Every structure is written in C-alpha cells, then in structure tokens.
Short mmCIF file of C-alpha atoms in Angstrom, two decimals:
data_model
loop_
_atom_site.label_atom_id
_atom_site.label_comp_id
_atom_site.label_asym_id
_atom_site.label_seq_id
_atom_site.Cartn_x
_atom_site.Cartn_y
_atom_site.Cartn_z
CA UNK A 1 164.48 99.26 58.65
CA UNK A 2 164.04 99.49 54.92
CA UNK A 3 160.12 98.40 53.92
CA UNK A 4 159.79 97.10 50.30
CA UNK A 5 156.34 97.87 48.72
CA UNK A 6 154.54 95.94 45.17
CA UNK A 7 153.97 97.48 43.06
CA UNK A 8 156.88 99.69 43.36
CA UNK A 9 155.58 103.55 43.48
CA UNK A 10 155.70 106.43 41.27
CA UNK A 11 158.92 107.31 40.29
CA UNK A 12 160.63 110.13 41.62
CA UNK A 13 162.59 113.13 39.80
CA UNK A 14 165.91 114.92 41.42
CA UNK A 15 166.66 118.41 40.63
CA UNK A 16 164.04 120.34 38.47
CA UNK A 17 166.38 119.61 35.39
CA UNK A 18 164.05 119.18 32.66
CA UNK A 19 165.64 117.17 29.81
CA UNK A 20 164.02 116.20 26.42
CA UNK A 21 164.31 112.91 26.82
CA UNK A 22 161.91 113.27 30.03
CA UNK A 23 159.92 115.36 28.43
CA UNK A 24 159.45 113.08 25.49
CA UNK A 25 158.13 110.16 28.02
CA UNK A 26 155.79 112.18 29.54
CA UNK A 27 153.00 113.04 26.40
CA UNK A 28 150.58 114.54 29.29
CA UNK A 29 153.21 117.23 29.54
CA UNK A 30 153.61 117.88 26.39
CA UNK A 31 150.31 117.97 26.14
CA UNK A 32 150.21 120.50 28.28
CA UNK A 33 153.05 122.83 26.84
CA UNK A 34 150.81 122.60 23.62
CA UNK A 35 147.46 123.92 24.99
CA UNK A 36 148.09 125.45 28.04
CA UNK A 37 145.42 126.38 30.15
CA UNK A 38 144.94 129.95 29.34
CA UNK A 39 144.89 129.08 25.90
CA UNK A 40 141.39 127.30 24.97
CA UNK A 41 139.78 126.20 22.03
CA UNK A 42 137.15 128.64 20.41
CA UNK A 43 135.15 125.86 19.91
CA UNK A 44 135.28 125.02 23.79
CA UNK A 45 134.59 128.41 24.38
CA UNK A 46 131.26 128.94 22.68
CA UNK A 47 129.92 125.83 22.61
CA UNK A 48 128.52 123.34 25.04
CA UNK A 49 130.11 119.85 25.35
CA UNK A 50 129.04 117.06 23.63
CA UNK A 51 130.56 113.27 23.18
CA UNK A 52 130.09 110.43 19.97
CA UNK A 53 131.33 107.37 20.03
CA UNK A 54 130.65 106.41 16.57
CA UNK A 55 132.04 109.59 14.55
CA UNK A 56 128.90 110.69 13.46
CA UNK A 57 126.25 112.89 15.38
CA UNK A 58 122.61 113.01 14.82
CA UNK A 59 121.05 116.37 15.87
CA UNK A 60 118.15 118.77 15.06
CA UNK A 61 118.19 122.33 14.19
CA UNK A 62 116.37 124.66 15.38
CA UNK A 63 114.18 126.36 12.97
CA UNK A 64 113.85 130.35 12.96
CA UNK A 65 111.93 131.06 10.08
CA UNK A 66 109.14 129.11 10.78
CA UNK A 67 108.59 128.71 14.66
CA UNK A 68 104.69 129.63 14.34
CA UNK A 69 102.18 127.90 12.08
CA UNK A 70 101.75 128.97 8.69
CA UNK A 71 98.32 127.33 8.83
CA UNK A 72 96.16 127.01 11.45
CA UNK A 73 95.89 128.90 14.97
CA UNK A 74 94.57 128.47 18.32
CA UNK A 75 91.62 129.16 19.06
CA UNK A 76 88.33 129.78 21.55
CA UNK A 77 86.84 125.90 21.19
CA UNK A 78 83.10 125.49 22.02
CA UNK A 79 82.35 122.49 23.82
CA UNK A 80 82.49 119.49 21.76
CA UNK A 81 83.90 121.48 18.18
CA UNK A 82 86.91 120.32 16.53
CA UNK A 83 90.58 121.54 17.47
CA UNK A 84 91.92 124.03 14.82
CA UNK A 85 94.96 122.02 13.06
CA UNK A 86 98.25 123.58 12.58
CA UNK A 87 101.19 122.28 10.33
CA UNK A 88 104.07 120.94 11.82
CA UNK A 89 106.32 121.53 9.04
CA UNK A 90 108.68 118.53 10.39
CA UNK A 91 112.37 119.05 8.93
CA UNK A 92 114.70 115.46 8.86
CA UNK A 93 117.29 115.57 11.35
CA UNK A 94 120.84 116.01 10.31
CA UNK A 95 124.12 114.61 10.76
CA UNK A 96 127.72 115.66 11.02
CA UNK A 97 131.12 113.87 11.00
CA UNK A 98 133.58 113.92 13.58
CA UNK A 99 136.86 114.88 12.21
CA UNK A 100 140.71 114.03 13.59
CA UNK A 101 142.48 116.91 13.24
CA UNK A 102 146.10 117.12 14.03
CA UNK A 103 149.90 117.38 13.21
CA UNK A 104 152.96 116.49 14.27
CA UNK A 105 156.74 117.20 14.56
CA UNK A 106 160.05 115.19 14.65
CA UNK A 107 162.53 115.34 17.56
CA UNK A 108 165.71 113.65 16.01
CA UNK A 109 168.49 112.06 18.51
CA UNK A 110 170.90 114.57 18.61
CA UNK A 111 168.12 117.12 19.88
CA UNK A 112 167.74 114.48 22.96
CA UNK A 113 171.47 113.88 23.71
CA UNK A 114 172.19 117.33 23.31
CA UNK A 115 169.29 118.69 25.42
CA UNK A 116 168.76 120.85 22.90
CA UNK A 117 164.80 122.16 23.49
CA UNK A 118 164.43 124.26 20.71
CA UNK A 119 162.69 121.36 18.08
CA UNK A 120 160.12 121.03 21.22
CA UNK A 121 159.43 124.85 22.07
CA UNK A 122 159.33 125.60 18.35
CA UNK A 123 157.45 122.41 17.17
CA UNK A 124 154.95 122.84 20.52
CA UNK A 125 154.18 126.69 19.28
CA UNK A 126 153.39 125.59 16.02
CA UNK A 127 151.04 122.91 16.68
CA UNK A 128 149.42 125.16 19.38
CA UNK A 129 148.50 127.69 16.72
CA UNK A 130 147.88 125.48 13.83
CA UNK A 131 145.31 123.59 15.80
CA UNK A 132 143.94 126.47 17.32
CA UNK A 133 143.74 128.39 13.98
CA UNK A 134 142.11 125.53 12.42
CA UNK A 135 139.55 125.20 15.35
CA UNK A 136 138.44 128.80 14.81
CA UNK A 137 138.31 128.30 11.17
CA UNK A 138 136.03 125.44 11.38
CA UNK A 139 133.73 127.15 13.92
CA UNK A 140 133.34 130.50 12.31
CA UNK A 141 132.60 128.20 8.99
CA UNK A 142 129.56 126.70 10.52
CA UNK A 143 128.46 130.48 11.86
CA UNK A 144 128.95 131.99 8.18
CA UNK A 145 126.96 129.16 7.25
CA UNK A 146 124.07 128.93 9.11
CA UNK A 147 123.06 131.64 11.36
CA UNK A 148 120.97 134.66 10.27
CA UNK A 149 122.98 137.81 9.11
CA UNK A 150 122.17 141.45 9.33
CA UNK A 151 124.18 144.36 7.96
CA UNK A 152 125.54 147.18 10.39
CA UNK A 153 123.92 150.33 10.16
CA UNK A 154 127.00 152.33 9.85
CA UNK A 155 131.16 151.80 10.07
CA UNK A 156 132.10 151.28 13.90
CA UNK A 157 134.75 153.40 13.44
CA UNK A 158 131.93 156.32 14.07
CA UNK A 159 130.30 156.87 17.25
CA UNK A 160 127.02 155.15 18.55
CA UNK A 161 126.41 152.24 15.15
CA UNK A 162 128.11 149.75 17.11
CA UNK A 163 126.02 150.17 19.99
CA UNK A 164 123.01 150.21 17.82
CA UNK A 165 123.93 147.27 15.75
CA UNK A 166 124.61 145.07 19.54
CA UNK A 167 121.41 146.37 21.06
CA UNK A 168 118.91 146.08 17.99
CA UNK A 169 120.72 142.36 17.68
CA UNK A 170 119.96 141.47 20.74
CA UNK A 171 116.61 142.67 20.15
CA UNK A 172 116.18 140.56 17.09
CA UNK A 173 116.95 137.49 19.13
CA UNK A 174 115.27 138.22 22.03
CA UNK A 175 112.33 138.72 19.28
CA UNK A 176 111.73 135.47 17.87
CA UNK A 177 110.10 134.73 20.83
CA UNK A 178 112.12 131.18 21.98
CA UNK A 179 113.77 132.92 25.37
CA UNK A 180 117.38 133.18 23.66
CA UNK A 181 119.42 135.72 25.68
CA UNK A 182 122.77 136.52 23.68
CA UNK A 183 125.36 137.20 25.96
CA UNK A 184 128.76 137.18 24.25
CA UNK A 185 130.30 139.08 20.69
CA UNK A 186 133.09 137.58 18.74
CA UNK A 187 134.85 140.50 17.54
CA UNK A 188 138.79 140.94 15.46
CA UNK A 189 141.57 142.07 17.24
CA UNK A 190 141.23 145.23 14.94
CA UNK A 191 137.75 145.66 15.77
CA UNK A 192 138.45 145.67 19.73
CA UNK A 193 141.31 148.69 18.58
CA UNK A 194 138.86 150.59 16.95
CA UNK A 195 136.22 150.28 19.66
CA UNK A 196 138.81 150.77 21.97
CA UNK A 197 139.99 154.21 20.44
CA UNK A 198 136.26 155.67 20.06
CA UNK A 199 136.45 158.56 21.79
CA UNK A 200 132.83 158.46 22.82
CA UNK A 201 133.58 155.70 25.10
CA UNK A 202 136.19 157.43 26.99
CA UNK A 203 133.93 159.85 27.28
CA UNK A 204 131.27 157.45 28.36
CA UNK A 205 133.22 155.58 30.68
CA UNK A 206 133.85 157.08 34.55
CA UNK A 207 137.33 158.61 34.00
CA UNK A 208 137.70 158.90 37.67
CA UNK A 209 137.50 154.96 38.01
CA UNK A 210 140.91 153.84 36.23
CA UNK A 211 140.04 150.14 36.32
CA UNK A 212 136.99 151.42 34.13
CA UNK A 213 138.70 154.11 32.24
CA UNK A 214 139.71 152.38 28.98
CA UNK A 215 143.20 154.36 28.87
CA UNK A 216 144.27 152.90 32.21
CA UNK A 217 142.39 149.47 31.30
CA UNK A 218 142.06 148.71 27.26
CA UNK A 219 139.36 145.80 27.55
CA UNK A 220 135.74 146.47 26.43
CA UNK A 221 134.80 143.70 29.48
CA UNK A 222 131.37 144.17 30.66
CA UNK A 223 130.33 147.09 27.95
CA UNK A 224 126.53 146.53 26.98
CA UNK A 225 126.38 143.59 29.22
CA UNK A 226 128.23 141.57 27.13
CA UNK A 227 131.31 139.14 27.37
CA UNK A 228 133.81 140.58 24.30
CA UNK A 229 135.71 137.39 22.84
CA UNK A 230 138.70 139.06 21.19
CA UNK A 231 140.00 136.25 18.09
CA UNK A 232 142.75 136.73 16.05
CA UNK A 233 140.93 134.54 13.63
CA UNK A 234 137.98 136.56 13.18
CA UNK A 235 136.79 138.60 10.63
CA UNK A 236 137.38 142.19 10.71
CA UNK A 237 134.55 143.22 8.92
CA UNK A 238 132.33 141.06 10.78
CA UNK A 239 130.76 140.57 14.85
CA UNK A 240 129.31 137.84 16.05
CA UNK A 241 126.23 137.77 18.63
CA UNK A 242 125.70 134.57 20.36
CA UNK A 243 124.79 132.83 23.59
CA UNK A 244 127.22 130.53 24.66
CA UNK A 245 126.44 127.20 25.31
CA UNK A 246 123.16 127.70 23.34
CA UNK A 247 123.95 128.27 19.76
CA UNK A 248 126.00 125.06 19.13
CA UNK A 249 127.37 121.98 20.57
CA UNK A 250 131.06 121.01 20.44
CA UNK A 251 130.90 117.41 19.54
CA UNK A 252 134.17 115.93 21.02
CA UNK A 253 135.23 111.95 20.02
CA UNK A 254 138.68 112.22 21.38
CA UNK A 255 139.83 115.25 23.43
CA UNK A 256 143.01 116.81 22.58
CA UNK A 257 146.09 114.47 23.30
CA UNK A 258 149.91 113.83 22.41
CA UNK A 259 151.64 110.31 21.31
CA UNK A 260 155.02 110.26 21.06
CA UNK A 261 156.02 107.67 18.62
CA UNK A 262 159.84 106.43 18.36
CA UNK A 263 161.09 105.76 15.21
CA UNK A 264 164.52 104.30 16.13
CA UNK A 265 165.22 103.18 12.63
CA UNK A 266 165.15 106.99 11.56
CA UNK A 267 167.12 107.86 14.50
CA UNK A 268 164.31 110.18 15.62
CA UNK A 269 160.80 110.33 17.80
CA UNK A 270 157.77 111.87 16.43
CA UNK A 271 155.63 113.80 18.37
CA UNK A 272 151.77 113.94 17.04
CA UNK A 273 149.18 115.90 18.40
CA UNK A 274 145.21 115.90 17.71
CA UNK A 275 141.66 116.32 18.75
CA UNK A 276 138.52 114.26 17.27
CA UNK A 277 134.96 116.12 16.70
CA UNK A 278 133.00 118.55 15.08
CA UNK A 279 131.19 122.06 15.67
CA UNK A 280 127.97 121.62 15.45
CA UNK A 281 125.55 124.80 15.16
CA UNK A 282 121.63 123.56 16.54
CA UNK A 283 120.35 126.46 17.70
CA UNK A 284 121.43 129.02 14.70
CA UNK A 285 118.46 131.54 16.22
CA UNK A 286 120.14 132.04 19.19
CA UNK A 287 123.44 133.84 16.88
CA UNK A 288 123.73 136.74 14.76
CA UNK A 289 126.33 137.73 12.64
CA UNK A 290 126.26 141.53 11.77
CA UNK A 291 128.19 141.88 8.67
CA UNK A 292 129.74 145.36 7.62
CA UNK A 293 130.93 146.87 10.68
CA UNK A 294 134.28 148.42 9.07
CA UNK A 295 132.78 149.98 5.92
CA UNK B 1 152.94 78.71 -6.37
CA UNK B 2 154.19 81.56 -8.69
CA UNK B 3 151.43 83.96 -7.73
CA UNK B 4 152.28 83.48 -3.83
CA UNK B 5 155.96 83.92 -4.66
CA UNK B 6 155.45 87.18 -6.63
CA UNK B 7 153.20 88.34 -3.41
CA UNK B 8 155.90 87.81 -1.08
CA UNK B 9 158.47 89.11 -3.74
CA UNK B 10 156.85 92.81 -3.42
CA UNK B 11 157.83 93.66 0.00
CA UNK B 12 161.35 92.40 -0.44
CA UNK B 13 161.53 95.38 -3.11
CA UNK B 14 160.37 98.06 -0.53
CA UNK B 15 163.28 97.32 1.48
CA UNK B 16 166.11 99.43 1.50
CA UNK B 17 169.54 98.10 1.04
CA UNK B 18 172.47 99.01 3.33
CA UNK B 19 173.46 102.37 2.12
CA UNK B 20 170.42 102.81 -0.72
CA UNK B 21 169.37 106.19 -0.82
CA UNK B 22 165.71 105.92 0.84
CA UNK B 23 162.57 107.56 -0.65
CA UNK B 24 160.80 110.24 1.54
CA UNK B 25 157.55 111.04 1.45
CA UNK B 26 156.23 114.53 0.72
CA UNK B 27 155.83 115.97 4.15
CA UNK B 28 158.79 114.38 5.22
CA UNK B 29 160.66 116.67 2.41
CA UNK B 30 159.09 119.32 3.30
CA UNK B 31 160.75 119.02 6.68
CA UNK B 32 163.65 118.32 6.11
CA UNK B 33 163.41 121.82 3.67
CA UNK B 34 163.83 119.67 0.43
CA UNK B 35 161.69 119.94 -2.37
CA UNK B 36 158.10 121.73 -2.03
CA UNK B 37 155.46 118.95 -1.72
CA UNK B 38 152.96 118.37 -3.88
CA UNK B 39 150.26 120.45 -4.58
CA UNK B 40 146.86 119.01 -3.51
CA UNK B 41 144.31 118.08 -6.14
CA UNK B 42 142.38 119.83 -7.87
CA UNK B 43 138.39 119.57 -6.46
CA UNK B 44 136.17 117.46 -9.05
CA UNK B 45 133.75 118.88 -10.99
CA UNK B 46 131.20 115.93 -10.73
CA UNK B 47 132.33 115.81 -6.54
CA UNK B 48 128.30 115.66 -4.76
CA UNK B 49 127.93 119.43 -4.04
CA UNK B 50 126.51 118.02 -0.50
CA UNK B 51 129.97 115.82 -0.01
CA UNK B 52 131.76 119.42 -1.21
CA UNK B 53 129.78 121.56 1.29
CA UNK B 54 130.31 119.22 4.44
CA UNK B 55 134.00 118.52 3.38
CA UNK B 56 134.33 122.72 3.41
CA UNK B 57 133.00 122.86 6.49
CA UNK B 58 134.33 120.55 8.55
CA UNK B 59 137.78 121.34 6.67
CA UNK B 60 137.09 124.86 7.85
CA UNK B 61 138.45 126.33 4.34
CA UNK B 62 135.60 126.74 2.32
CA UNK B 63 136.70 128.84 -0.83
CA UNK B 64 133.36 130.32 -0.97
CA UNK B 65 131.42 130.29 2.94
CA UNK B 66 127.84 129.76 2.20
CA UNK B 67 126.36 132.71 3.43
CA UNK B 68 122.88 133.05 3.56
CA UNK B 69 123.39 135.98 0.78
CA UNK B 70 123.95 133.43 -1.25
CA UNK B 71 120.64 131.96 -1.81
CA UNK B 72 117.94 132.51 -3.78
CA UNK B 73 115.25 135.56 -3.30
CA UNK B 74 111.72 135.81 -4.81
CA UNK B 75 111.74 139.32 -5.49
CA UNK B 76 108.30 141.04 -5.08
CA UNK B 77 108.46 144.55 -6.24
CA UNK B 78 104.54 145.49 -5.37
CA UNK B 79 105.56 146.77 -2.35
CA UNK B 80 108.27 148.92 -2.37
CA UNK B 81 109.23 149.97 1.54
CA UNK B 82 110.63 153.50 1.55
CA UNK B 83 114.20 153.70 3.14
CA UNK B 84 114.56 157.46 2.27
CA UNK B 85 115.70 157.40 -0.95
CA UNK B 86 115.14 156.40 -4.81
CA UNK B 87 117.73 153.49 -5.72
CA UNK B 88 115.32 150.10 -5.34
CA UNK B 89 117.06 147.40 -3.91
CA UNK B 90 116.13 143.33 -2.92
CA UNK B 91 117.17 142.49 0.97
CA UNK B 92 119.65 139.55 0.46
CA UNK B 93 119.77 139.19 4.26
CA UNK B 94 117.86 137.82 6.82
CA UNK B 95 117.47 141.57 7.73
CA UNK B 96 118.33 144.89 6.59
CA UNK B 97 118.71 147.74 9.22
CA UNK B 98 119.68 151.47 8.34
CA UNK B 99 119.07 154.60 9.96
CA UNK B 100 116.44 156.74 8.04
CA UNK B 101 116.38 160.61 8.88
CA UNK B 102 117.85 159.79 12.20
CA UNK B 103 114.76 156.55 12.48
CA UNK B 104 115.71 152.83 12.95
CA UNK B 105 114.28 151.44 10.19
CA UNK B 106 114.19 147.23 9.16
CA UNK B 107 113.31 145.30 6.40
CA UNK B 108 113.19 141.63 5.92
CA UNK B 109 115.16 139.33 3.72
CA UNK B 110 112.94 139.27 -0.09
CA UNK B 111 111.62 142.96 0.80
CA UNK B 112 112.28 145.65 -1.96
CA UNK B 113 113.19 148.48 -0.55
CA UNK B 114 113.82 152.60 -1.90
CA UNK B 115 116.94 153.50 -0.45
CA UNK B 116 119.25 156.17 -1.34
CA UNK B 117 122.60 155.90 -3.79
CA UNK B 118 124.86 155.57 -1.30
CA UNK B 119 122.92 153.31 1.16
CA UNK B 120 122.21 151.10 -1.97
CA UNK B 121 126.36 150.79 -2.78
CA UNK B 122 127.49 150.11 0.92
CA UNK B 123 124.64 147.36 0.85
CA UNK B 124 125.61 145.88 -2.42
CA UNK B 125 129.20 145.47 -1.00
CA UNK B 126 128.49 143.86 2.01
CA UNK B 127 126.61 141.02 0.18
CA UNK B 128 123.16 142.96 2.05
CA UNK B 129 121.23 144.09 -0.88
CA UNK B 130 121.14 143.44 -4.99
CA UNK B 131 120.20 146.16 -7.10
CA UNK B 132 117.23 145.99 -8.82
CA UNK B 133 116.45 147.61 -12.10
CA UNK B 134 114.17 150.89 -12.57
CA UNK B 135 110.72 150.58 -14.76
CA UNK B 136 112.31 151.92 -17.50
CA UNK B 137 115.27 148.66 -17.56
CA UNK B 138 118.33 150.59 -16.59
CA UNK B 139 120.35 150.18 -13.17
CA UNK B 140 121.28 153.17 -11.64
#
C-alpha cells in the first residue's frame, strides 16, 4: 500500500553523478566548493564576530597612549576633603562601513549540456582566492593602520632576535597594564621557512621526539606559547602579535553566500559570490606589529 | 504628449534588433578575452582625505598604508638617550628596541636617541627612526 504525503518530501538523487546542471541549483554547494571548511577567512580567524543591520557600525577604540590621567591622581582623602579630579580625555566614537565584496563567473549552456566542470572548478578557485586575498588585504590594512609598531632588534634570519622581538612584545602588551594576553603571530610563508631552517631551533627542539623535531614535523605550532598563523598574504618583512578575539571585531552584514542567476537570453547562468562587513580594529593595544624582521 | 513619447522612445533604442551586434560591457569583454577594460579613474585631488583614507581601507589597497611612521613627531633633542653610538636619531615608532653591548635597550616614539651608523641606517629603512642633523647642520 502506497501512502501519499503533502507536502511532497525532499527530493532524492540516484547515483552520485554530479552534473553541472545540479550543481548549479544547489548555490549552498557551491557555496561550499568556494570556501571549504579548511579554508577560513583571516578576518574570521582573528577577530571576534560581530553583526549590523544597517551597514554602518558604531564602536569605540581603545586608547593606549593615554589609559592613565595626565592630570590628577588618587589619593589618601581626609574625611570630608575634596576628591582629586582626573581628566577623562573622552575621544568621539567612530564608525565604519560595511562593504559587499564579491565576484562572479559565467557558466554558458554548452558547459551544462556537456557536463563539462571545468568553468565551475576553475571559476570556484578563483573566487576562493580573490575573496580570500582581498579579506586579508583589508584586515592587515586596518593592522598597518592602527596598532602600535616596533622595529625588530635584528634580521630573523640570525639566531635568538626573533625570540627576543616575540617575548619583549608580549611584554609591551602585557605592560600597558589593561590584562591583554597576546596569544597568536601572523607571520609570511617565507618567514615560517626561515624560522623553520634556524638551526638553533633544531637544536633547541628534543630531536629524539620526531613529532617535535622540526625536520620530521616543519610547523613552529606551540613555539613560545604561541599559535603561528602562516598567510600567504602577509608581509615578509613584517609579524604580527595579537590576541584573537580581542584586538578587533569582524563586523559581518551578510555572511558569505552564492546566487546563481540565469540569464537565458545570453544562453548562460551567472554564478556570483560575496560577503557583507568590515574589519574593525577596537582594541589596537592588544596588537603589535614588529616591523623589520628580514633586514 | 511629446515629452512622454520621447520617454518611452529611449528604451525602444536600447533594444537590440534580431541579429544587431550587441554592446558588452567592460567586464563582460574582459571575459570573453576581448579588449582590456577600462582603466579605473584616476583618484581626485580635492576627494575628502577622510572619504580617501576609509575608502583605502575598507578597499584594502591603500597605495600608501598609514603607518603610524607616518605622523608627525615633536622632536626634543635636550635629552639625548645613549644607544651606544654617535649618529642622533628621532624614534618614528611607537617604540624603538635594539640590543646595546649585548643590553635590551627601548626608547619611546619622539625620543632622540645616539645610536651607532649602522643601527641609525637599518632604522631609517624600516620607517623606525629619521635622522637628525649634528650641531654643526650636517647629516651624517
């Protein structure tokens, strides 16, 4: 006996063919072939989430040069005297924009009846890094432009300076006194090779323990208690010291998505992909960018 | 009745006829490998250097990131911090770290500090110090 359901249910798929044109219904999967999990946002990464609804975002920023009073201190009050005034030295608050930023590619008919994937792999890889590139950009932007910077003492290319420079950073943080912990360095590719190939830190390193032995295992995970975010889209001259979720907020309108548009009188579907906010730095005191660290 | 004749007459032009050659836009060229598109503006001179600064950011290509190098430094030279050496220098930086005779040593962005020649260069060329004239005028 045959039972007839309303609505009817989720369709089902035979096979695991996967054809364009199914592929081209479903935007969530394309979606996901764009940004796959294992490949995240740098902006996601550092950052804590935030939301707008209006496009704009109304924050204030942390001050670090003037976190004490320039006038005025406390002090031992005898009974009835007056309270020693200090300045607040209020600052306006600020705003930022939320931004769309996206792109797109076209998937013309003959790619669909021909099943030919190539226009989606190579359109899907492009997009990927485009957006991903620009995210970076736009985040290491607001760090160049508003957190403190300090030079390295030396080129890290030589023993020892690029544990000085993380430590005495840290230091610096930890010293203005407003409990920031930094916990994470954005460093180049090329800086992670040169760290990598410092032949003090095969020295320093167990040898004996090969998942700590940076022949048998090339990451710096864990060194100086920090968490090493490699970027291909950072500087190599420059590191940045930061604690996540602390330094900046990652003001998202309109999380990533995919439309897929037809355009039947072109013969073709477009396939657009974006992501609405802004990086927003609040807390530049809680950062450091040490500038100098190949020369 | 002309005027709302001539209003509807403009979209009729837009249309392409059966077999017209149709216009592309520039990114649509660019796709289909035709002709480069074209270039972008040129940034106005008279743009708000506020408008400017937020569009660079958010844009994530500013063509010079405001660094905090960038601004501007009272320069007090009555105290002079000794960083081993004889070539003075300004800290441009919110701080200025080197290793003096083996010493962690610091200065503060605005301090003048003595450093030596070749401290003073690699400084100057990572934006962390500007070199500041001897009594007698002349730079080193």
């Amino acid at each position: 006996m045959t039972t007839l359901a309303y609505p009817a249910g989720a369709p089902s798929t035979s096979g695991e063919t996967l054809t364009v044109n199914r592929a081209l219904k479903s935007p969530t999967f394309l979606a996901k072939r764009i940004v796959q999990p294992n490949t995240q946002f740098l902006s996601e990464l550092l950052f804590r989430p935030g939301t707008t609804e209006s496009g704009a975002v109304i924050y204030s920023e942390g001050s670090i040069d003037n976190i004490y009073p320039s006038r005025g201190d406390v002090q031992q009050i005898e009974p009835g005297a007056a309270y020693p005034m200090v300045d607040v030295d209020e600052t306006g608050d600020k705003v930022a924009l939320s931004t769309k930023h996206g792109a797109g590619y076209y998937v013309y008919e003959e790619a669909e009846k021909r099943n030919n994937f190539d226009p989606i792999a190579k359109g899907n890889m492009k997009v990927r890094n485009a957006l991903l590139r620009q995210d970076a950009a736009r985040c290491l932007a607001a760090f160049d432009a508003k957190v403190p910077t300090v030079n390295a003492t030396g080129a890290w290319t030589a023993p020892k300076f690029w544990k000085q420079d993380l430590m005495r950073g840290k230091a610096q943080i930890k010293g203005l006194q407003l409990g920031f912990a930094p916990d994470s360095v954005i460093i180049s590719p090329n800086t992670e090779t040169e760290l990598l190939l410092l032949d003090e830190l095969q020295n320093l390193l167990p040898r004996e323990d090969a998942s700590r032995n940076p022949l048998y295992n090339a990451t710096l995970t864990g060194l100086l208690s920090l968490n090493w975010i490699v970027n291909e889209f950072a500087s190599d001259d420059d590191a940045i010291l930061l604690q996540t979720k602390v330094t900046g907020v990652n003001i998202t309108e309109n999380p990533f998505r995919v439309k897929v548009v037809p355009e039947e009188t072109r013969g073709r579907k477009v396939v657009l992909a974006d992501r609405w906010g802004v990086p927003v730095i609040d807390e530049p005191g809680s950062a450091l960018v040490i500038k100098g660290i190949m020369g | 009745m002309a005027p709302r004749n001539a209003a509807k007459a403009t979209p009729e032009t837009e249309r392409a006829e059966t077999g017209a050659e149709i216009q592309t836009s520039a990114i649509e060229q660019d796709v289909a490998g035709g002709t480069p598109p074209a270039p972008l503006p040129e940034p106005d001179a008279q743009v708000d250097p506020r408008e400017s600064a937020l569009a660079a950011l958010v844009m994530g290509h500013a063509p010079q990131p405001v660094v905090t190098a960038d601004t501007v430094v009272e320069v007090d030279e009555s105290n002079v911090i000794d960083f081993g050496g004889r070539s003075k220098g300004v800290v441009l930086f919110s701080r200025y770290n080197q290793l003096v005779d083996g010493g962690f040593k610091q200065a503060r962005k605005g301090d003048v500090i003595s450093t030596d020649a070749e401290n003073l260069k690699r400084g100057v060329k990572i934006g962390a110090l500007r070199k500041l004239a001897d009594a007698d005028g002349t730079v080193e």
